[in-house]
Coordinates of C-alpha atoms in Angstrom, one line a residue:
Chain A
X5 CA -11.4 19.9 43.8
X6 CA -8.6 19.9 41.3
X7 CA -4.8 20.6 43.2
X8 CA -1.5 21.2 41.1
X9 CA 1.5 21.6 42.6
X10 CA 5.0 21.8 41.1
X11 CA 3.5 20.0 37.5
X12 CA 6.4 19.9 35.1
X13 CA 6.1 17.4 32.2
X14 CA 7.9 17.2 28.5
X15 CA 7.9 15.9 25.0
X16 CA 10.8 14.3 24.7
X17 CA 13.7 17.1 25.6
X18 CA 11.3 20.0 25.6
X19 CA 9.8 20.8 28.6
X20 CA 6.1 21.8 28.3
X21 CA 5.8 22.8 31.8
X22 CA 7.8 24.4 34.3
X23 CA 6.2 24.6 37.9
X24 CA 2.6 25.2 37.6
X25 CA 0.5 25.1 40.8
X26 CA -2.7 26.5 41.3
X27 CA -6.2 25.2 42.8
X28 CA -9.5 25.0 41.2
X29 CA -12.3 24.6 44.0
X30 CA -15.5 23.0 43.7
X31 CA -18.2 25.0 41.9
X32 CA -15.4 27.3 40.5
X33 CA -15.3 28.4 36.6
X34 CA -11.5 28.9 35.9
X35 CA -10.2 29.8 32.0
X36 CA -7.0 29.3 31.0
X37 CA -5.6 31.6 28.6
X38 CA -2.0 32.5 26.6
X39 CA -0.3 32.6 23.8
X40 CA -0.1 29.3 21.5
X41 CA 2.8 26.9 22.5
X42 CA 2.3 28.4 26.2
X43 CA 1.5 24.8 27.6
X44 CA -2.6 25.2 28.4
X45 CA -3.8 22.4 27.1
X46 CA -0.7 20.2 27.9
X47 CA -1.6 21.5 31.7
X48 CA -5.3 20.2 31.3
X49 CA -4.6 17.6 29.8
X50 CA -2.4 16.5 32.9
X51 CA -5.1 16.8 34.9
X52 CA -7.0 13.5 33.7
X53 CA -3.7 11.5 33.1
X54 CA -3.9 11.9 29.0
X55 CA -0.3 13.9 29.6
X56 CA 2.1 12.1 31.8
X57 CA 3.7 14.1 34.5
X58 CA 7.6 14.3 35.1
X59 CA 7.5 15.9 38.6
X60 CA 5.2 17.7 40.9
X61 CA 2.0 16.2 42.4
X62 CA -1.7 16.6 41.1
X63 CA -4.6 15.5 42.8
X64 CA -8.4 15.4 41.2
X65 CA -11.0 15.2 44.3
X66 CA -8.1 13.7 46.9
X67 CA -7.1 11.4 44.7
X68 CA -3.7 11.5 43.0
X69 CA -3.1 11.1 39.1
X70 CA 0.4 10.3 38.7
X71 CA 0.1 7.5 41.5
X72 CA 0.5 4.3 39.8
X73 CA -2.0 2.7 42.2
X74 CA -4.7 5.3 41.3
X75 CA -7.5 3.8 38.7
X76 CA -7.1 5.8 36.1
X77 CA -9.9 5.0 33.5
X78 CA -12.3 5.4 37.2
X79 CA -10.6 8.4 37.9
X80 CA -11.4 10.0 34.4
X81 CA -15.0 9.6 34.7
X82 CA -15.0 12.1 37.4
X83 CA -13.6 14.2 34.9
X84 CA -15.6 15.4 31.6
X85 CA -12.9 16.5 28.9
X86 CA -14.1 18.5 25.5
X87 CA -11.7 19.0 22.7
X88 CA -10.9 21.4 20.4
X89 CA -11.9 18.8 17.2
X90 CA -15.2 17.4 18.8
X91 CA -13.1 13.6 18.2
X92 CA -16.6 12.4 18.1
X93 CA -16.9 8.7 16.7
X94 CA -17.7 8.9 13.1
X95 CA -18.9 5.6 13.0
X96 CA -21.8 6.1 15.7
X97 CA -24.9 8.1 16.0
X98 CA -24.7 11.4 18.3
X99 CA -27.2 9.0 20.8
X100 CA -24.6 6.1 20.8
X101 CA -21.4 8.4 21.0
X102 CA -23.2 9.9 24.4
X103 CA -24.1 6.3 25.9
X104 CA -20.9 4.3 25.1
X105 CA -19.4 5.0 28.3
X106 CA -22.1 5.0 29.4
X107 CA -22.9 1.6 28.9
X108 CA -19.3 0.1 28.9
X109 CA -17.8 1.9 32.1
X110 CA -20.3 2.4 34.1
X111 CA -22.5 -0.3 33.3
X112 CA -25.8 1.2 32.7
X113 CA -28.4 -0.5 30.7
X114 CA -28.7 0.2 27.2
X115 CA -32.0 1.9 27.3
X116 CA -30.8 3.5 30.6
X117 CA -28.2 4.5 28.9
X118 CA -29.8 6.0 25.7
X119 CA -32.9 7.5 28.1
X120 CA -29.8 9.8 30.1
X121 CA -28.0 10.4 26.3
X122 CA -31.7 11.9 25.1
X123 CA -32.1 13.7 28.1
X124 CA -28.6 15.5 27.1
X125 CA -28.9 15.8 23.9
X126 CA -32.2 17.8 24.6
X127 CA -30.4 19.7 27.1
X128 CA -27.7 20.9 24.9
X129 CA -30.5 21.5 22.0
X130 CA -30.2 18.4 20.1
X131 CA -33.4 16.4 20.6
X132 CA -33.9 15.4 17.0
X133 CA -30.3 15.1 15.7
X134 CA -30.5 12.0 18.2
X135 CA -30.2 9.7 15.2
X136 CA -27.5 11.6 13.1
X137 CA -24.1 10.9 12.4
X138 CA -21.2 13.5 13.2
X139 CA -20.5 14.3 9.7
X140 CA -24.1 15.4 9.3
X141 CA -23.5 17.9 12.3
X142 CA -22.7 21.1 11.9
X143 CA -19.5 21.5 14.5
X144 CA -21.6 23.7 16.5
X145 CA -23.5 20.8 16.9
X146 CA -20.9 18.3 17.3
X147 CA -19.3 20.1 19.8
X148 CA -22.7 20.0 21.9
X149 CA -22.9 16.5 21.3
X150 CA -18.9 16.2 23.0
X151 CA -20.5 18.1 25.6
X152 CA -22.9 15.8 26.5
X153 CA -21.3 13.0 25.8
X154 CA -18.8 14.6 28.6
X155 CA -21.8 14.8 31.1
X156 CA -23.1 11.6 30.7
X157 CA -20.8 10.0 33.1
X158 CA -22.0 13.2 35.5
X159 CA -18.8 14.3 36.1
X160 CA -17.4 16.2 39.3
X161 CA -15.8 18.4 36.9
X162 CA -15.3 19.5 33.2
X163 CA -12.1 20.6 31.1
X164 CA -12.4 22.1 28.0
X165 CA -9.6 22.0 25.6
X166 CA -10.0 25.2 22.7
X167 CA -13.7 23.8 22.4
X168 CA -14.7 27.0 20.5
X169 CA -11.2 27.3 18.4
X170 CA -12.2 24.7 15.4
X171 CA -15.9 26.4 14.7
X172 CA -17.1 29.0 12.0
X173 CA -17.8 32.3 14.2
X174 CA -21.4 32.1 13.7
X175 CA -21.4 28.6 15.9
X176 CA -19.5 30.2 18.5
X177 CA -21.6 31.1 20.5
X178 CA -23.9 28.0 20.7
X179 CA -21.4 26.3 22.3
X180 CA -20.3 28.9 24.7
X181 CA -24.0 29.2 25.8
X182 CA -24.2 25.3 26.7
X183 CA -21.1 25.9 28.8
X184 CA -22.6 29.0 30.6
X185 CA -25.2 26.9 31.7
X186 CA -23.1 24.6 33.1
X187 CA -21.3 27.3 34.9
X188 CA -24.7 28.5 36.1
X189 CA -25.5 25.2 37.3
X190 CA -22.4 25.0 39.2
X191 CA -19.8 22.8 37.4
X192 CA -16.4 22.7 38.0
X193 CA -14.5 24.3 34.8
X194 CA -11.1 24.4 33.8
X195 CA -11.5 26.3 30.1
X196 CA -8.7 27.0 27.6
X197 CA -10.0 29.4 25.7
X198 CA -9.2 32.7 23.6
X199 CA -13.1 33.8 24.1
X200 CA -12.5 36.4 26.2
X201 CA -15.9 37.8 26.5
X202 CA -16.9 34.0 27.8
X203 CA -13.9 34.5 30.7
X204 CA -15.1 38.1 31.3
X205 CA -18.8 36.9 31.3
X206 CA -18.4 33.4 33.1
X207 CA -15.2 32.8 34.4
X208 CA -14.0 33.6 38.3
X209 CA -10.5 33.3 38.1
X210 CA -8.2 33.6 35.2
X211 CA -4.8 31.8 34.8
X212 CA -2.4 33.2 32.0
X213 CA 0.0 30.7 31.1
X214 CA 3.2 31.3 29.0
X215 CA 6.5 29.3 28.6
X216 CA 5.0 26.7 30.4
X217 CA 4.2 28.7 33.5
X218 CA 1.5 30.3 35.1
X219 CA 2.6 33.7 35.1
X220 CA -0.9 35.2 36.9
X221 CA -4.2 33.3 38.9
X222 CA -6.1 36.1 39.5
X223 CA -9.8 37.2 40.0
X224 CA -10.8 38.0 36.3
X225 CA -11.6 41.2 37.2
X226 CA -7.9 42.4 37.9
X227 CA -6.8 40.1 35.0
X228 CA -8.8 42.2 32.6
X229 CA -8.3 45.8 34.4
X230 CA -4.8 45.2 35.8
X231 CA -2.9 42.2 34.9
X232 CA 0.5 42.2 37.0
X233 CA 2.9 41.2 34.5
X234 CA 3.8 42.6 31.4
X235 CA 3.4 39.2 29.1
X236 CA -0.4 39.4 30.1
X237 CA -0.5 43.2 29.3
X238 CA 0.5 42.1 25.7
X239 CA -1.5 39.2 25.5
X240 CA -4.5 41.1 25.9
X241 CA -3.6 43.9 23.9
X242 CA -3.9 41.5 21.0
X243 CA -6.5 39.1 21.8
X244 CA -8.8 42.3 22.8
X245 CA -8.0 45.2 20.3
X246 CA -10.3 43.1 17.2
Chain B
X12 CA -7.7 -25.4 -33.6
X13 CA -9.6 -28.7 -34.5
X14 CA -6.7 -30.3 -32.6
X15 CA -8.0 -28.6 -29.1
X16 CA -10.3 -31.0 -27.0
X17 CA -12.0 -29.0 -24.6
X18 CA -13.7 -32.3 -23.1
X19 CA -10.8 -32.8 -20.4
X20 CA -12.2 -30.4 -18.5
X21 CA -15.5 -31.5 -17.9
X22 CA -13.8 -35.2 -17.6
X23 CA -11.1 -34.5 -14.9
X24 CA -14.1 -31.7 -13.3
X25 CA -14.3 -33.9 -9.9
X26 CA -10.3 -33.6 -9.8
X27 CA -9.8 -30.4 -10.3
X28 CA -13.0 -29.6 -7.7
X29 CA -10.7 -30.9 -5.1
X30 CA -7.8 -28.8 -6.1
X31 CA -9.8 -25.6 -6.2
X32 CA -11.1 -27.0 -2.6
X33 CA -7.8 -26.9 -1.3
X34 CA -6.5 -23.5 -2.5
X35 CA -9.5 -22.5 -1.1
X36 CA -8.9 -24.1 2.2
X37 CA -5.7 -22.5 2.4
X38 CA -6.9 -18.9 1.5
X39 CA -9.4 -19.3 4.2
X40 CA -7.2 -20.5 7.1
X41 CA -4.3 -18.5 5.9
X42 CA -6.6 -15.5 6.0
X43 CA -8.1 -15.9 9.4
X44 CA -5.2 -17.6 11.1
X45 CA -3.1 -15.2 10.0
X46 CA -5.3 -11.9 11.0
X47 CA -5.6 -13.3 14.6
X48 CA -1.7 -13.3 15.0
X49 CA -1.0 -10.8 12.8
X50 CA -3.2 -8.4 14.8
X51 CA -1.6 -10.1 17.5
X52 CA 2.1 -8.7 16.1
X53 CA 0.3 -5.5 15.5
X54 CA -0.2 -5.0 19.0
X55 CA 3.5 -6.4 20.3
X56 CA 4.6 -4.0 17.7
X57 CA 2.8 -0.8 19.3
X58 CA 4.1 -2.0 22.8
X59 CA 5.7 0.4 25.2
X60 CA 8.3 -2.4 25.7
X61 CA 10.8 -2.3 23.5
X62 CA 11.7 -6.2 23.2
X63 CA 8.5 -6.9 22.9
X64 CA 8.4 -4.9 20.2
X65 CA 11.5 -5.6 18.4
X66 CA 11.1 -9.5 18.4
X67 CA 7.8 -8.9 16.5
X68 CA 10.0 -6.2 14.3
X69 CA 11.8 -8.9 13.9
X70 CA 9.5 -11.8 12.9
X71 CA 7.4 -9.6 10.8
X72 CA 11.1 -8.3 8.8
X73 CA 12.1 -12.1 8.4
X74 CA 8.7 -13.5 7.0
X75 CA 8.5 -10.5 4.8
X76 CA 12.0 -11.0 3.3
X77 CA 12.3 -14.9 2.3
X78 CA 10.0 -16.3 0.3
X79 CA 7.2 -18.2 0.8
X80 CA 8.2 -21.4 -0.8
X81 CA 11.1 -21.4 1.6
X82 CA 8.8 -21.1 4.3
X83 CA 6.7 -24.1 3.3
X84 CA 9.9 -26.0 2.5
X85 CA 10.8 -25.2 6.4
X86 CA 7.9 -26.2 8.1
X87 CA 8.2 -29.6 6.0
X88 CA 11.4 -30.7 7.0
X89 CA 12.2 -28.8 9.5
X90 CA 9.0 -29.3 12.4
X91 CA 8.7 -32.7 12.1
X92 CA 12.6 -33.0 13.1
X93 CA 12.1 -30.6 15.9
X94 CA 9.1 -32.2 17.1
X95 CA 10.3 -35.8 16.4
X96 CA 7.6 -36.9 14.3
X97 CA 5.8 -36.5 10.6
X98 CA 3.4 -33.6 10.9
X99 CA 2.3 -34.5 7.1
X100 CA 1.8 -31.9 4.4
X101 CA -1.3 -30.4 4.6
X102 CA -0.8 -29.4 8.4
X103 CA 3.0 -28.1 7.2
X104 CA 1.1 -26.0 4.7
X105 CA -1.5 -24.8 6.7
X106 CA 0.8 -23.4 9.1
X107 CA 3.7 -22.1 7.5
X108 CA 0.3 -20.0 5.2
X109 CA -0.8 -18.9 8.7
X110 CA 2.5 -17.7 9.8
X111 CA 3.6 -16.3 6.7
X112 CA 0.6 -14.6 6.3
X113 CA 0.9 -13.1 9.7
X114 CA 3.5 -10.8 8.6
X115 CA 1.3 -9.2 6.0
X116 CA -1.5 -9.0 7.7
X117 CA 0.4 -7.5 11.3
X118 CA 1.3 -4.5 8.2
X119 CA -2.5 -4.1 7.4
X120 CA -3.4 -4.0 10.6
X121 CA -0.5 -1.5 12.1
X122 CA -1.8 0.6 9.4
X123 CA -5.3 0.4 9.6
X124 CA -4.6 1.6 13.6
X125 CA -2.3 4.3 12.6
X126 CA -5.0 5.8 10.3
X127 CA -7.3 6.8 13.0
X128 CA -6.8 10.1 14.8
X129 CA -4.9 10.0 18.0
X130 CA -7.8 12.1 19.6
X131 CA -10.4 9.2 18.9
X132 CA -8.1 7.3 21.5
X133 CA -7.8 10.2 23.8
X134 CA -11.2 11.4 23.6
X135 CA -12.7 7.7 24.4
X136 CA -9.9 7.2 27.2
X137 CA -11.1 10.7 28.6
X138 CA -14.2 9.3 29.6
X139 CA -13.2 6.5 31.2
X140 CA -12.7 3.4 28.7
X141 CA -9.6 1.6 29.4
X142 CA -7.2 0.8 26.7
X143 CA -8.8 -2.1 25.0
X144 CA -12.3 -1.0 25.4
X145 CA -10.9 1.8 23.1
X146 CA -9.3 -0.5 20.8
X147 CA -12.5 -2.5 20.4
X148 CA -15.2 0.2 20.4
X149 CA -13.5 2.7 18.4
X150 CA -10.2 2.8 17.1
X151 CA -10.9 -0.9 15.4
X152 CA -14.3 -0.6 14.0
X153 CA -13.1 2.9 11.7
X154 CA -9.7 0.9 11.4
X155 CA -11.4 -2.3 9.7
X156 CA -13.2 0.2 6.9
X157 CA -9.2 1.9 5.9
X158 CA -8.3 -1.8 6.0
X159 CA -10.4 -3.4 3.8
X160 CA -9.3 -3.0 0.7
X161 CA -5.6 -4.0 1.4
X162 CA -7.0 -7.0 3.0
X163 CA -9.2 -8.4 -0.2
X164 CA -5.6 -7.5 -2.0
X165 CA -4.0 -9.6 0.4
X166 CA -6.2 -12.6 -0.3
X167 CA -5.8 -12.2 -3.9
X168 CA -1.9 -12.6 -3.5
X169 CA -2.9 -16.1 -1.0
X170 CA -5.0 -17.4 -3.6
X171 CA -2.2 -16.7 -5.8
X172 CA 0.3 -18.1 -3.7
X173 CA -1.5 -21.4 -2.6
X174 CA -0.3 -22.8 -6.3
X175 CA 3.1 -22.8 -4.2
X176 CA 2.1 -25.9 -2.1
X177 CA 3.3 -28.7 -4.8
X178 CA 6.4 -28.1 -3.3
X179 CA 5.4 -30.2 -0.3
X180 CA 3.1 -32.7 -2.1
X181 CA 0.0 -31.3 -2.4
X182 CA -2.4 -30.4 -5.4
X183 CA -4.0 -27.1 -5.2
X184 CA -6.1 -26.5 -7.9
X185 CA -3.1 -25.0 -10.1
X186 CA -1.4 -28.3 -9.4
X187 CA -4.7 -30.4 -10.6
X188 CA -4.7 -28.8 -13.6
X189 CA -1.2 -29.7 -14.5
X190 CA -1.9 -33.2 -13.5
X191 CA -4.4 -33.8 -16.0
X192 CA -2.4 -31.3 -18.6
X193 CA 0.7 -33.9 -18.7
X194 CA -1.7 -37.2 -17.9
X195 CA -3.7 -36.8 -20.5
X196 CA -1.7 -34.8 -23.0
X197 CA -3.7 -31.4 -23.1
X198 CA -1.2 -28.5 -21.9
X199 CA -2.9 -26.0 -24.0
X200 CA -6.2 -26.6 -22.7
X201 CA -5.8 -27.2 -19.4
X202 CA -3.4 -24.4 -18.7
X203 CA -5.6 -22.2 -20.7
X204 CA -8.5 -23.3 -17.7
X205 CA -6.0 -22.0 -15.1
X206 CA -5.4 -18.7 -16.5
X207 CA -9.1 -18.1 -17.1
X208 CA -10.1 -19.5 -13.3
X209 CA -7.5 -16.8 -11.4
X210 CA -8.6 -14.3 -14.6
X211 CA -12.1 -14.3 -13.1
X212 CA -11.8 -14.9 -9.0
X213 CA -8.7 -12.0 -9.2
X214 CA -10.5 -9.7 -11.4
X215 CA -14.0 -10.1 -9.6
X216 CA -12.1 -9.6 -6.3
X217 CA -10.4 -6.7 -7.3
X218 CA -13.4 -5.2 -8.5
X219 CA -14.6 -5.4 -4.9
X220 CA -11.8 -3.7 -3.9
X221 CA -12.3 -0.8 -6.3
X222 CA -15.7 -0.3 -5.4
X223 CA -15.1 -0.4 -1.8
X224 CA -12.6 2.6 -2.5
X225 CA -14.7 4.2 -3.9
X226 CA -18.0 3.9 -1.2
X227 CA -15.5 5.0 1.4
X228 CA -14.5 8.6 -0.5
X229 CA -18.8 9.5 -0.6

């Protein structure tokens, strides 16, 4: 579904990433996890062309992103993205944040459109905040709507940037129920996250970046009871001993 | 004060109408003209190619630093010899307003696009809008509220400046006014008009202004 190979990419004069290649097959939950500064959300970000790439190839269902001949905006609607800030649009209901795209790249009808956004927004819990405005949403909430807003243009797979990083503790979990649905269901997932007990519970494989390298991709299982190098070893130490 | 006649007004009223039809004229064509190419500049100057960008740099730095009554005094004299014929004053004016004006508002407008969050961008490209899909849908429509207020100051300062165009022959309503003052004899009152007139339109204006700041911090 998702292939990297070889992705390096920088800001200016300071590379990001080094060489990271790993695969992500269809159906298959995947969290990313590392230190800050480690390049994990640079890395997804690749994926749907947001972050240019320097070198190395990645390709998202066959097709490649860095090609200049690849459709770019078409490719990305294959590709649900949630961010660590919600970046809902302020200046639109949660119903007409969902159907945009909806409406503008896909070309559904605007009842079509706002008949798939309710369905969503249901799905995620938000049947009667249809008609309210992000700032009126709690970010538990926002972050739902992003969610679905993501699935509207039923995506082959989803990235998640952070998307529990910016919320109050008590509207973690919310969230991190909507995306073990999805997992249930059987999306694709790519998940930067620090949520541990989400990769333990959800996740098959975990990646742990840092330096701008993927330093393990292994079952989560021997991530959490054995991880190889000693980077991870410390890494968990911290993010598990609170 | 017996000596004041405060008749000339309401005699020279039809004359001075058409003055105060002009400035406004100008404010209007200076104002829409000039946000069409100025948001036009505002674009060249957010281009990933670098001439493009510095020759509206450029434009935007040279129409900032002379003055406008240069610019009119330009367009005057200098078109018609370029284009080898009279283009007459009003359309002189009218355009050297538009693309003065341009420069201003191609500032209002960089700014108004820099104020929204780079993730709105990223977040609407993510699913799938292309570049100005984005620009329309979201990153203009939040823009236009953080630029309104600098635009209704904007206007105020054309309004101001359309007093300019005497320079090239024609009578904005500042110009009117000075017409009758010396025609008939009555500086005092007719200059007195004047101040009142951009007293109220500036001060009404800029009352919009404040309350629009204020709306946008509830």
């Amino acid at each position: 579904m998702i292939v990297l190979e070889n992705v390096q990419t920088s800001y200016g004069r300071t590379q990001v990433l080094r060489g990271c290649t790993a695969t992500i097959k269809l159906g298959e939950v995947v969290v990313v996890c590392g230190p800050s500064g480690s390049g994990k959300s640079t890395l997804i970000k690749c994926i749907n062309g947001l972050v240019p790439i320097d070198h190395g190839t990645i390709t998202v269902d066959g097709v490649p992103v860095a090609d200049k001949r690849t459709d770019l905006p078409k490719l990305r609607t294959r590709i649900g993205m949630v961010f660590q800030n919600f970046e809902l649009y302020p200046h639109m209901t949660a119903l007409q944040n969902v159907s945009l795209a909806q409406i503008h790249v896909l070309k559904r009808s605007r009842a079509e459109a706002d008949a798939r956004s309710e369905h969503l927004l249901t799905r995620v819990g938000l049947s009667s905040k249809l008609a309210s405005r992000p700032e009126q949403l709690s970010g538990g909430q926002q972050q739902r709507v992003s969610i679905a807003r993501a699935l509207a243009m039923d995506p082959k797979a989803m990235l998640f940037d952070e998307p529990t990083s910016a919320l109050d503790p008590e509207m973690v979990n919310e969230v991190l129920e909507v995306m073990q649905a999805l997992a249930l269901d059987g999306m694709t997932m790519m998940v930067v996250t620090h949520e541990m007990g989400f990769a333990k519970r959800v996740a098959e494989r975990v990646l742990f970046m840092d330096g701008g390298e993927i330093l393990e991709d292994v079952p989560k299982a021997q991530f959490f009871a054995a991880p190889s190098t000693e980077r991870a070893r410390q890494f968990l130490d911290k993010v598990l001993s609170h | 004060m017996s000596d004041f006649d405060w008749s000339v007004i309401a005699r020279s009223w039809s004359f001075l109408a058409e003055g105060m039809a002009l400035s406004a004229l100008l404010v209007a064509v200076a104002t829409a003209g000039g946000l069409v190419f100025g948001f036009g500049l505002a674009l060249m100057r957010r281009s990933r190619y670098a001439v493009i960008a510095a020759l509206a740099t450029a434009y935007v730095t040279v129409m900032r630093t002379v003055p406008l009554i240069l610019v009119l005094f330009w367009f005057y004299f200098l078109v018609p010899l370029v284009i080898g014929r009279p283009v007459g004053s009003l359309a002189s004016a009218l355009i050297a307003f538009v693309l003065f004006e341009a420069a201003f508002y191609c500032e209002i407008v960089r700014s108004a696009i820099a104020s929204v969050r780079p993730g709105q961008t990223e977040a609407a490209l993510a699913t799938g809008l292309r570049p100005s899909q984005v620009m329309r849908h979201i990153v203009m429509p939040q823009g236009l509220r953080a630029m309104t207020p600098l635009l209704l100051n904007q206007i105020i300062i054309v309004f101001q400046d359309t007093s300019l165009v005497y320079v090239v022959a024609l009578r904005d309503f500042m110009t009117t006014a000075s017409v009758v003052a010396s025609r008939d004899g009555r500086p005092t009152e007719m200059y007195t008009l004047v101040a009142v007139v951009y007293l109220a339109i500036c001060f009404s204006l800029s009352k919009v202004v404040e309350r629009y700041g204020k709306g946008q911090r509830q």
